[in-house]
Tab-separated table of C-alpha atoms and ligand atoms in Angstrom:
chain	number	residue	atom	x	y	z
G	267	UNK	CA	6.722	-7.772	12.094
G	268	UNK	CA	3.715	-6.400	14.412
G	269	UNK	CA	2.816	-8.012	18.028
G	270	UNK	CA	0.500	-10.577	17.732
G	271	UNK	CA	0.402	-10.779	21.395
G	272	UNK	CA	-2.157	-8.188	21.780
G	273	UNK	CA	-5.859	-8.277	20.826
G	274	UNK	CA	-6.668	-7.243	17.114
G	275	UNK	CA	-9.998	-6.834	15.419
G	276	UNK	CA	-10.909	-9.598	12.796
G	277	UNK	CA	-14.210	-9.286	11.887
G	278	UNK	CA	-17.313	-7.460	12.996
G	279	UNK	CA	-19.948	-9.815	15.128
G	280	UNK	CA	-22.664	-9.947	12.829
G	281	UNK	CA	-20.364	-11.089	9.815
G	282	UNK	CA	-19.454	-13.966	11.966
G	283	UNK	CA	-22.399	-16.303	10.678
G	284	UNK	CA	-22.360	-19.942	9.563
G	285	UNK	CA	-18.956	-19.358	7.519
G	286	UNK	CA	-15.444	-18.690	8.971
G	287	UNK	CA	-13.202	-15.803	8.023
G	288	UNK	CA	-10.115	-15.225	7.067
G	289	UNK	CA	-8.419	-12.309	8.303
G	290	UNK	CA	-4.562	-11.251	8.012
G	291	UNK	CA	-2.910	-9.859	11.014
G	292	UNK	CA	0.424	-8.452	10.163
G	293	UNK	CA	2.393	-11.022	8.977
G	294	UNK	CA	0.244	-14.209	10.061
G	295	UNK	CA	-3.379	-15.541	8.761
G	296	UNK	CA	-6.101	-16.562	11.044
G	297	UNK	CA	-9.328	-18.302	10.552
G	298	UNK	CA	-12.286	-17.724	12.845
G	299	UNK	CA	-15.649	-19.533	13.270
G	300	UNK	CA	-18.725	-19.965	14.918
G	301	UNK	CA	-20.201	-22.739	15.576
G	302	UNK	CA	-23.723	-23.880	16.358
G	303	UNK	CA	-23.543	-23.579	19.658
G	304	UNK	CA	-21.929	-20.301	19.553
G	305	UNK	CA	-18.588	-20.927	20.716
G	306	UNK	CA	-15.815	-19.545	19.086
G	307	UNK	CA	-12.618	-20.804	17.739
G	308	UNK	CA	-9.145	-19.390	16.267
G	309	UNK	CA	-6.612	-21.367	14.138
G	310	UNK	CA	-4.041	-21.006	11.766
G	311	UNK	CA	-5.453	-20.066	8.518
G	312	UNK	CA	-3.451	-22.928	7.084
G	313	UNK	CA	-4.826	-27.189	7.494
G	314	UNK	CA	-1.895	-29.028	9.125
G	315	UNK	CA	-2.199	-31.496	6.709
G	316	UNK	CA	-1.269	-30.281	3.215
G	317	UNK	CA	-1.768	-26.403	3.395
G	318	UNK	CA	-5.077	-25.764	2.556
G	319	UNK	CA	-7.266	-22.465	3.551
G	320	UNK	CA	-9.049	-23.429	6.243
G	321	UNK	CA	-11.319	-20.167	5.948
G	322	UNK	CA	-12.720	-21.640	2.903
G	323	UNK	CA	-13.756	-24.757	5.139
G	324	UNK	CA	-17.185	-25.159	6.870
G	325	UNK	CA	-18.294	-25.305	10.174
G	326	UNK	CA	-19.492	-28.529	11.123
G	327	UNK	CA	-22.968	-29.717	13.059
G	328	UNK	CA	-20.411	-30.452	16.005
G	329	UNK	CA	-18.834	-26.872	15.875
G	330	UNK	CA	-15.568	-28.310	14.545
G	331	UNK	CA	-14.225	-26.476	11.329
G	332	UNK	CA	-13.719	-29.265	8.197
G	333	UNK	CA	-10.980	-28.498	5.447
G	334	UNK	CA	-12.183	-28.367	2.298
G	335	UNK	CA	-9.414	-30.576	0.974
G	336	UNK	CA	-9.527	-34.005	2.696
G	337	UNK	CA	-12.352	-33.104	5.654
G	338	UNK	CA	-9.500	-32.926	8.497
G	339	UNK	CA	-11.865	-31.557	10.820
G	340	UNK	CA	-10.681	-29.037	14.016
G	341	UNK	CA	-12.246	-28.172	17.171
G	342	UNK	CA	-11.650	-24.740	18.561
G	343	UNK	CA	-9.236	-26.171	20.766
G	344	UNK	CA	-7.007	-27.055	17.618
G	345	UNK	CA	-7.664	-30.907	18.162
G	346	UNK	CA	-8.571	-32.404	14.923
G	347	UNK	CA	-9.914	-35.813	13.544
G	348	UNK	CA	-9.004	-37.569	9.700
G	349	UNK	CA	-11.934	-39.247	9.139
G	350	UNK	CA	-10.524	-41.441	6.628
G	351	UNK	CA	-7.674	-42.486	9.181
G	352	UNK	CA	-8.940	-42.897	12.733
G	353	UNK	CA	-5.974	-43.233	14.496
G	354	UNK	CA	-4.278	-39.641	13.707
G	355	UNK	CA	-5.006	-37.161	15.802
G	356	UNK	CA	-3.880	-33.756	14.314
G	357	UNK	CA	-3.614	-30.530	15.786
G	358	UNK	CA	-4.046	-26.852	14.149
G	359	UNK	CA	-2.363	-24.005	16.442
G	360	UNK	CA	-4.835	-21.785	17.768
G	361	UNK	CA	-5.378	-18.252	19.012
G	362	UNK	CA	-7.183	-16.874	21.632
G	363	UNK	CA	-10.204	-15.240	20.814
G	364	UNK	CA	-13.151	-12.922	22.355
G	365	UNK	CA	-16.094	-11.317	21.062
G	366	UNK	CA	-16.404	-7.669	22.531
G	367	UNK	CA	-17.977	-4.406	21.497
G	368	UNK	CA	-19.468	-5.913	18.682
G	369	UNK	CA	-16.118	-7.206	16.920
G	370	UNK	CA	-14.339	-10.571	17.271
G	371	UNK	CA	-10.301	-10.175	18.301
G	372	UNK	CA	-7.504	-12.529	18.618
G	373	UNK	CA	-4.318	-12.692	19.886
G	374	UNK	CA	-1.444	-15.189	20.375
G	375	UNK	CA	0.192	-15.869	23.680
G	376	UNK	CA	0.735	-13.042	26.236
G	377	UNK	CA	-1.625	-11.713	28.689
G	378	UNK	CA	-3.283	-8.385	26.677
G	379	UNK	CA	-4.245	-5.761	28.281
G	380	UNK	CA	-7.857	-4.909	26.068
G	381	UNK	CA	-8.379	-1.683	24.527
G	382	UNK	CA	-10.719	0.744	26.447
G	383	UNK	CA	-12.920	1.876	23.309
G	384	UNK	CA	-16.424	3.003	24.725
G	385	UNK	CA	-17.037	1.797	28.519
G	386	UNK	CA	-19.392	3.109	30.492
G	387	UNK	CA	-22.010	5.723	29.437
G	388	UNK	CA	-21.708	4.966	25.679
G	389	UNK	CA	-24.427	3.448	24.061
G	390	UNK	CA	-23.101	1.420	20.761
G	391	UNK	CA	-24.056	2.928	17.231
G	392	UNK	CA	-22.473	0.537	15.283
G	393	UNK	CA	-19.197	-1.055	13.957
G	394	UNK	CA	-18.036	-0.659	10.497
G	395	UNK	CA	-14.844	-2.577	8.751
G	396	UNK	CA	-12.728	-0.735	5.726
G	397	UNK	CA	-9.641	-1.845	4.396
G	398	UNK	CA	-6.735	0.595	3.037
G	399	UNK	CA	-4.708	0.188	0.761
G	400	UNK	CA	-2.087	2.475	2.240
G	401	UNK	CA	0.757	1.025	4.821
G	402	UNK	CA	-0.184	1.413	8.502
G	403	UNK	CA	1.501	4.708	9.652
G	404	UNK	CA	-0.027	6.700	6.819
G	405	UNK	CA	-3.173	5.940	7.146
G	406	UNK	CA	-2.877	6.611	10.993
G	407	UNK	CA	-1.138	9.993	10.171
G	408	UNK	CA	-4.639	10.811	7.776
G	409	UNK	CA	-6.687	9.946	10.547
G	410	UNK	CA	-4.579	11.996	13.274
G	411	UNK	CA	-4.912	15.272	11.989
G	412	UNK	CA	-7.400	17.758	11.217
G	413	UNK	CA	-5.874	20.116	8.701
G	414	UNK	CA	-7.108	17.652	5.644
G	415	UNK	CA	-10.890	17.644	7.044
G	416	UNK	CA	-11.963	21.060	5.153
G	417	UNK	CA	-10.790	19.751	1.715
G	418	UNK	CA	-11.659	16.166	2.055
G	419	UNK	CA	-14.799	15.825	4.433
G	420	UNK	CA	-18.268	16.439	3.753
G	421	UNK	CA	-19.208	17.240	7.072
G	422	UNK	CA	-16.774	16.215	9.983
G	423	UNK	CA	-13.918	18.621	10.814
G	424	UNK	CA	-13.270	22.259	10.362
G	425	UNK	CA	-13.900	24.350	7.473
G	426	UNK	CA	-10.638	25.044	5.186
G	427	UNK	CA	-11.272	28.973	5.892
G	428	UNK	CA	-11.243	28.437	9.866
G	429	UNK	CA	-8.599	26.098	9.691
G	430	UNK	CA	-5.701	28.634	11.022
G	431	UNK	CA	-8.082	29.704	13.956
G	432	UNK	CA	-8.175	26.037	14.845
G	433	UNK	CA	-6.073	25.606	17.740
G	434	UNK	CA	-4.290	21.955	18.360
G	435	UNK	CA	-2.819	20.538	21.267
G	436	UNK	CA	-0.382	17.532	21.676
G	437	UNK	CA	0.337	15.835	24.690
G	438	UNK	CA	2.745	12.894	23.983
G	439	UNK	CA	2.945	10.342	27.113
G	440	UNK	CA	4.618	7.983	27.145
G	441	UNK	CA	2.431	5.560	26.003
G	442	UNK	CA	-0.195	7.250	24.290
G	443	UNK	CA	-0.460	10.776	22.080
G	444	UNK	CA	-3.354	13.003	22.794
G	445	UNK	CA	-4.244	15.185	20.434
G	446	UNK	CA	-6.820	18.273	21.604
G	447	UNK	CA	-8.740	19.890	18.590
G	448	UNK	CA	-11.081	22.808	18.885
G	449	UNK	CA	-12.217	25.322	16.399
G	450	UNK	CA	-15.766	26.967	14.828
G	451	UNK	CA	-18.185	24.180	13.907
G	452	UNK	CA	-18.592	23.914	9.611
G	453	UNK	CA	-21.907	24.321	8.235
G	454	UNK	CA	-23.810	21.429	8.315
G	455	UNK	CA	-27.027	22.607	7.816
G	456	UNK	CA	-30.164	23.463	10.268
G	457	UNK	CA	-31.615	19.557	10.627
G	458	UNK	CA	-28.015	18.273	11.470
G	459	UNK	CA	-27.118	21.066	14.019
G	460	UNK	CA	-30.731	20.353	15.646
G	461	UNK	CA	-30.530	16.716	15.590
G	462	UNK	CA	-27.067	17.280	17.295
G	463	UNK	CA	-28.272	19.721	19.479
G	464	UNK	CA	-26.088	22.780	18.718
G	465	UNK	CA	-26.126	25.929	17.649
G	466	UNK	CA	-24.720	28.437	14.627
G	467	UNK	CA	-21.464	29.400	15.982
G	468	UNK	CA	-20.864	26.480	18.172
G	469	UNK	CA	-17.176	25.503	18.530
G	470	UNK	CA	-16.507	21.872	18.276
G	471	UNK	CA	-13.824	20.108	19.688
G	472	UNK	CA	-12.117	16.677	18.846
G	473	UNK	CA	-10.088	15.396	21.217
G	474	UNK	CA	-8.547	12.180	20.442
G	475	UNK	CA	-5.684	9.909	22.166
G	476	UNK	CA	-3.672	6.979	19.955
G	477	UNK	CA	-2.190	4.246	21.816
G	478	UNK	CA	-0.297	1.474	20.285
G	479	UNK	CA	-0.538	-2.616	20.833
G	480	UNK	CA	-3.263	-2.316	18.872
G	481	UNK	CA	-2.860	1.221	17.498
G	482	UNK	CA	-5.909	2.089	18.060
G	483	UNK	CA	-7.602	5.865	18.359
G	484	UNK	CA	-10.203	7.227	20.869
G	485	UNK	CA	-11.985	10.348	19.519
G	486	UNK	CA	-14.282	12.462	21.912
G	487	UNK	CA	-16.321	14.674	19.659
G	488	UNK	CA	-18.328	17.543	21.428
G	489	UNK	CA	-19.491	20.989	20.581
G	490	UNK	CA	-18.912	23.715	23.186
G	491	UNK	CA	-20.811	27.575	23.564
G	492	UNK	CA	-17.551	29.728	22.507
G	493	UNK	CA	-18.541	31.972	24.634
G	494	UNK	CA	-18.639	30.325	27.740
G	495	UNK	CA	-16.999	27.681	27.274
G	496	UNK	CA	-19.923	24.958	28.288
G	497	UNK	CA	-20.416	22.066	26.708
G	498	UNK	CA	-23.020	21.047	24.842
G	499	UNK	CA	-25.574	17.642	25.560
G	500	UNK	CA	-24.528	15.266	22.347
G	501	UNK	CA	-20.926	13.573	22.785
G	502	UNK	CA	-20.034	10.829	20.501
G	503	UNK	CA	-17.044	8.675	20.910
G	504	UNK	CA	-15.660	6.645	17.720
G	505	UNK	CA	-12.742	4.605	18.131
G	506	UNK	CA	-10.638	3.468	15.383
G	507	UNK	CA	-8.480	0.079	15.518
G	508	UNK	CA	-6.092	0.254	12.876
G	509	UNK	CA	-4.804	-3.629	11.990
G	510	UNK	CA	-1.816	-4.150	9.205
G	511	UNK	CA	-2.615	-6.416	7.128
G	512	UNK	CA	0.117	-6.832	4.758
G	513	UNK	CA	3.150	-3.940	4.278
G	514	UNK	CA	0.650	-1.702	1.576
G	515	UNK	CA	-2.720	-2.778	3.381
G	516	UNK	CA	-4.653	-1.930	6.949
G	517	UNK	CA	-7.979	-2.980	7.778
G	518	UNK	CA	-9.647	-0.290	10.172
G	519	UNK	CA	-12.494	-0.928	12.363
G	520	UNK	CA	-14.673	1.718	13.535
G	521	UNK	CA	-16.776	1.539	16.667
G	522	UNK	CA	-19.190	4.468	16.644
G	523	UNK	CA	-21.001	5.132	20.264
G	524	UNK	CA	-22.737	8.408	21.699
G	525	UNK	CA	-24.283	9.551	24.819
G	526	UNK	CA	-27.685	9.887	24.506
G	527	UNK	CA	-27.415	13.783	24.195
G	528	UNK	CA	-30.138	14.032	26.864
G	529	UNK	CA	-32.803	16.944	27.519
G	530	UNK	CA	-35.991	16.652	25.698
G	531	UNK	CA	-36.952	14.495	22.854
G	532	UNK	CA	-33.336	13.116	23.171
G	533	UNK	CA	-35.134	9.500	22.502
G	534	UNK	CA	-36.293	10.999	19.473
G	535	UNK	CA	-33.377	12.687	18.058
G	536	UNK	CA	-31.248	9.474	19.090
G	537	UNK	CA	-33.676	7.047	16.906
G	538	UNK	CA	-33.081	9.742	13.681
G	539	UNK	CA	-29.037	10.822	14.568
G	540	UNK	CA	-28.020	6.754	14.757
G	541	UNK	CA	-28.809	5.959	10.908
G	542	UNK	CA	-27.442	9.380	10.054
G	543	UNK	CA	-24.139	8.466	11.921
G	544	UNK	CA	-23.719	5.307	10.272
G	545	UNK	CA	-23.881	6.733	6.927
G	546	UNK	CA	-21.825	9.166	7.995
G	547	UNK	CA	-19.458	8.339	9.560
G	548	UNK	CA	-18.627	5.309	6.711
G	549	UNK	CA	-18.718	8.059	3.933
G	550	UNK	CA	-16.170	10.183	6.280
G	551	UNK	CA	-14.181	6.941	6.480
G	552	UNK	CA	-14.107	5.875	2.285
G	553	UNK	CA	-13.005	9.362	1.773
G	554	UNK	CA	-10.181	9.134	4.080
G	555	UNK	CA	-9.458	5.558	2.451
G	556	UNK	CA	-9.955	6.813	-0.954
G	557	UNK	CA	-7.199	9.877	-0.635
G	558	UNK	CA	-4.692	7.596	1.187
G	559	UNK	CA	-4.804	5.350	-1.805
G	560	UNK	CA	-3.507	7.508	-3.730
G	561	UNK	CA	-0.601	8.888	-2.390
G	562	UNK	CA	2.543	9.053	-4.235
G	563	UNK	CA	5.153	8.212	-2.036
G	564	UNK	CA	4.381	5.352	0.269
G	565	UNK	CA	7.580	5.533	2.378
G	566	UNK	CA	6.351	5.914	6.094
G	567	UNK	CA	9.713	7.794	6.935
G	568	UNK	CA	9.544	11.045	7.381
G	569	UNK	CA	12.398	12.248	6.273
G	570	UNK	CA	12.869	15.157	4.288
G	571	UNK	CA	9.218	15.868	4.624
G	572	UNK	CA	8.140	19.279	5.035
G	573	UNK	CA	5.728	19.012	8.000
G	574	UNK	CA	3.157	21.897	9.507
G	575	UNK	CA	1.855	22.190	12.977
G	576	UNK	CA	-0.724	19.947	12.248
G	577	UNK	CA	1.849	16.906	11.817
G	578	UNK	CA	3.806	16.885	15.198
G	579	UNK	CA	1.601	13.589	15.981
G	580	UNK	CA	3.435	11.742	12.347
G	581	UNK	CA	6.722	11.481	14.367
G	582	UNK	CA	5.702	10.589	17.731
G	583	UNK	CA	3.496	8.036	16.788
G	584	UNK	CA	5.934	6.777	14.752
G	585	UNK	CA	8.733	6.135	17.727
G	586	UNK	CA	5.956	4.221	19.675
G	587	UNK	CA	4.123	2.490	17.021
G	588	UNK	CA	8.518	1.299	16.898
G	589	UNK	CA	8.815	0.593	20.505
G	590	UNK	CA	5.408	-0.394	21.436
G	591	UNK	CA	4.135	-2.121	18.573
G	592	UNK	CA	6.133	-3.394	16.027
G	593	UNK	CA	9.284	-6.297	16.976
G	594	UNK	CA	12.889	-5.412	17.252
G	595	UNK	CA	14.307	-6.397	14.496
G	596	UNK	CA	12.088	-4.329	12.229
G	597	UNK	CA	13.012	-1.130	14.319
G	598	UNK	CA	15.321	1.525	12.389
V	882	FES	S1	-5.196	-30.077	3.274
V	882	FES	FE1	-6.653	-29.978	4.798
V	882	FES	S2	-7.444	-31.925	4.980
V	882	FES	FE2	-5.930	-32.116	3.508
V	883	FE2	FE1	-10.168	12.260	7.651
């Protein structure tokens, strides 16, 4: 069983319309809802009275959610009303809930610490929602390493010829794993380098740092001169919040940002890169999804594996996603 006492991603903002949503969140179901007004509520995916969905519900005039069984209507405070009997007052247990960097999260009891994902000098690209059908830590370990980007990627990564000149760096803390990536840019074509603002023979680095209640991961993408080592204007940041939603199934939620790139016609080449990095990055994403799928052994242990030096990140994230994330009595 996962914490549920730290803030998870439910569902992006703009899906959050005049319907609620169910989400799973490990092993428990939430509803969330907007009402009229705008304020937010949280409950139980489950009416106190007989067990109904309340995510197939509607939000009332009043902001309260009604059950699509008997109309037991709840406020976002969990207070309900029966309208056909008066005098009972039920209750639905709630969550806590926030709408932040275009996503809405909830938690359950506990102050939460909130994940850092873009901050200050990011401007928001957008937020995209995928589900996997792939347990948790083997999605992560796809999404942690670089040596599958050549094969699988159509343009993010490193080139399957360059991969051995890649070099990779892990720095395991003890609450976070950062991983440093940096090796020769693939070929992506003239208009893409120039949009990004880089040239043939640019090195480009990826350095990325996990941390666990959520697991989420912070990638830093830039492309540096090789020769000198500077940096180049473009940065983009994409953070990934990885959220179990059943043993076999994680929903991931990507929040894409960059810098601005600055320099001349940066306005410009930000108004044509954002589109591209939408599409891109949610192709990048459904490949990933699409090879995890179909792995043949979905035991997370490690065991007996025969790892490279691309996979030292699979073990540590592993003990912490343990420690940090998951409750004691599921820990080996
Ligand atoms: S089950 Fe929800 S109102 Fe009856
Ligand atoms: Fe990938």
């Amino acid at each position: 069983m996962i914490r549920l006492d730290c803030w998870h991603p439910v569902a992006r903002s703009v899906d959050l319309r005049a319907q609620p949503i169910g989400a799973r969140v490990g092993d428990a179901e939430v509803v969330v809802f907007r009402g009229a007004d705008g304020r937010l509520g949280a409950l139980n995916d489950r009416c106190p009275h007989r067990g109904m969905r309340l995510s197939l519900g509607t939000v009332q005039p009043d902001g309260c959610l009604a059950c699509p069984y008997h109309g037991w209507a709840f406020a976002p405070d969990g207070a309900g009303r029966c309208p056909a009997t008066p005098a009972l007052t039920p209750r639905a247990p709630t969550w806590d809930v926030v709408e932040r960097d275009g996503a809405v999260w909830v938690k359950r009891g506990g102050p939460a610490h909130f994940p850092d994902l873009g901050g200050r000098g990011w401007a928001p690209v957008t937020v995209l929602r995928h589900r996997a059908k792939a347990p948790l830590e083997l999605v992560l370990d796809n999404f942690t390493e670089v040596e599958h980007t050549g094969r699988v990627h159509a343009f993010f990564g490193y080139a399957e010829a360059d991969l051995a000149a890649v070099e990779t760096r892990v720095e395991a803390r003890d609450d976070a794993v950062r991983v440093y990536n940096r090796g020769p840019q693939r070929d992506i074509g003239r208009a893409l380098r120039g949009l990004l603002g880089i040239r043939p023979g640019d090195h480009f680095v990826d350095d990325w740092t996990t941390r666990f209640a959520p697991v989420h991961v912070c990638y830093d993408q830039y492309w540096i001169d090789p020769a000198t080592g500077a940096p180049r204007p473009r940065r983009l940041r994409v953070a990934v919040v990885f959220v179990p939603a059943g043993p076999a199934v994680t929903d991931l939620f990507t929040f894409v940002y960059t810098n601005g790139g600055g320099g001349l016609g940066a306005q410009l080449t930000d108004r044509l890169l954002r589109p591209l990095l939408v599409g891109f990055t949610d192709l990048e994403v459904r490949l990933d999804l699409r090879l995890v799928s179909r792995l043949a052994d979905r035991d997370t242990a490690l065991t007996g594996r025969r790892l490279g030096r691309f996979d030292r990140v699979l073990g540590e994230h592993r003990r912490r996603i343990d420690r940090l994330y998951r409750r004691p009595r599921e820990v080996e």
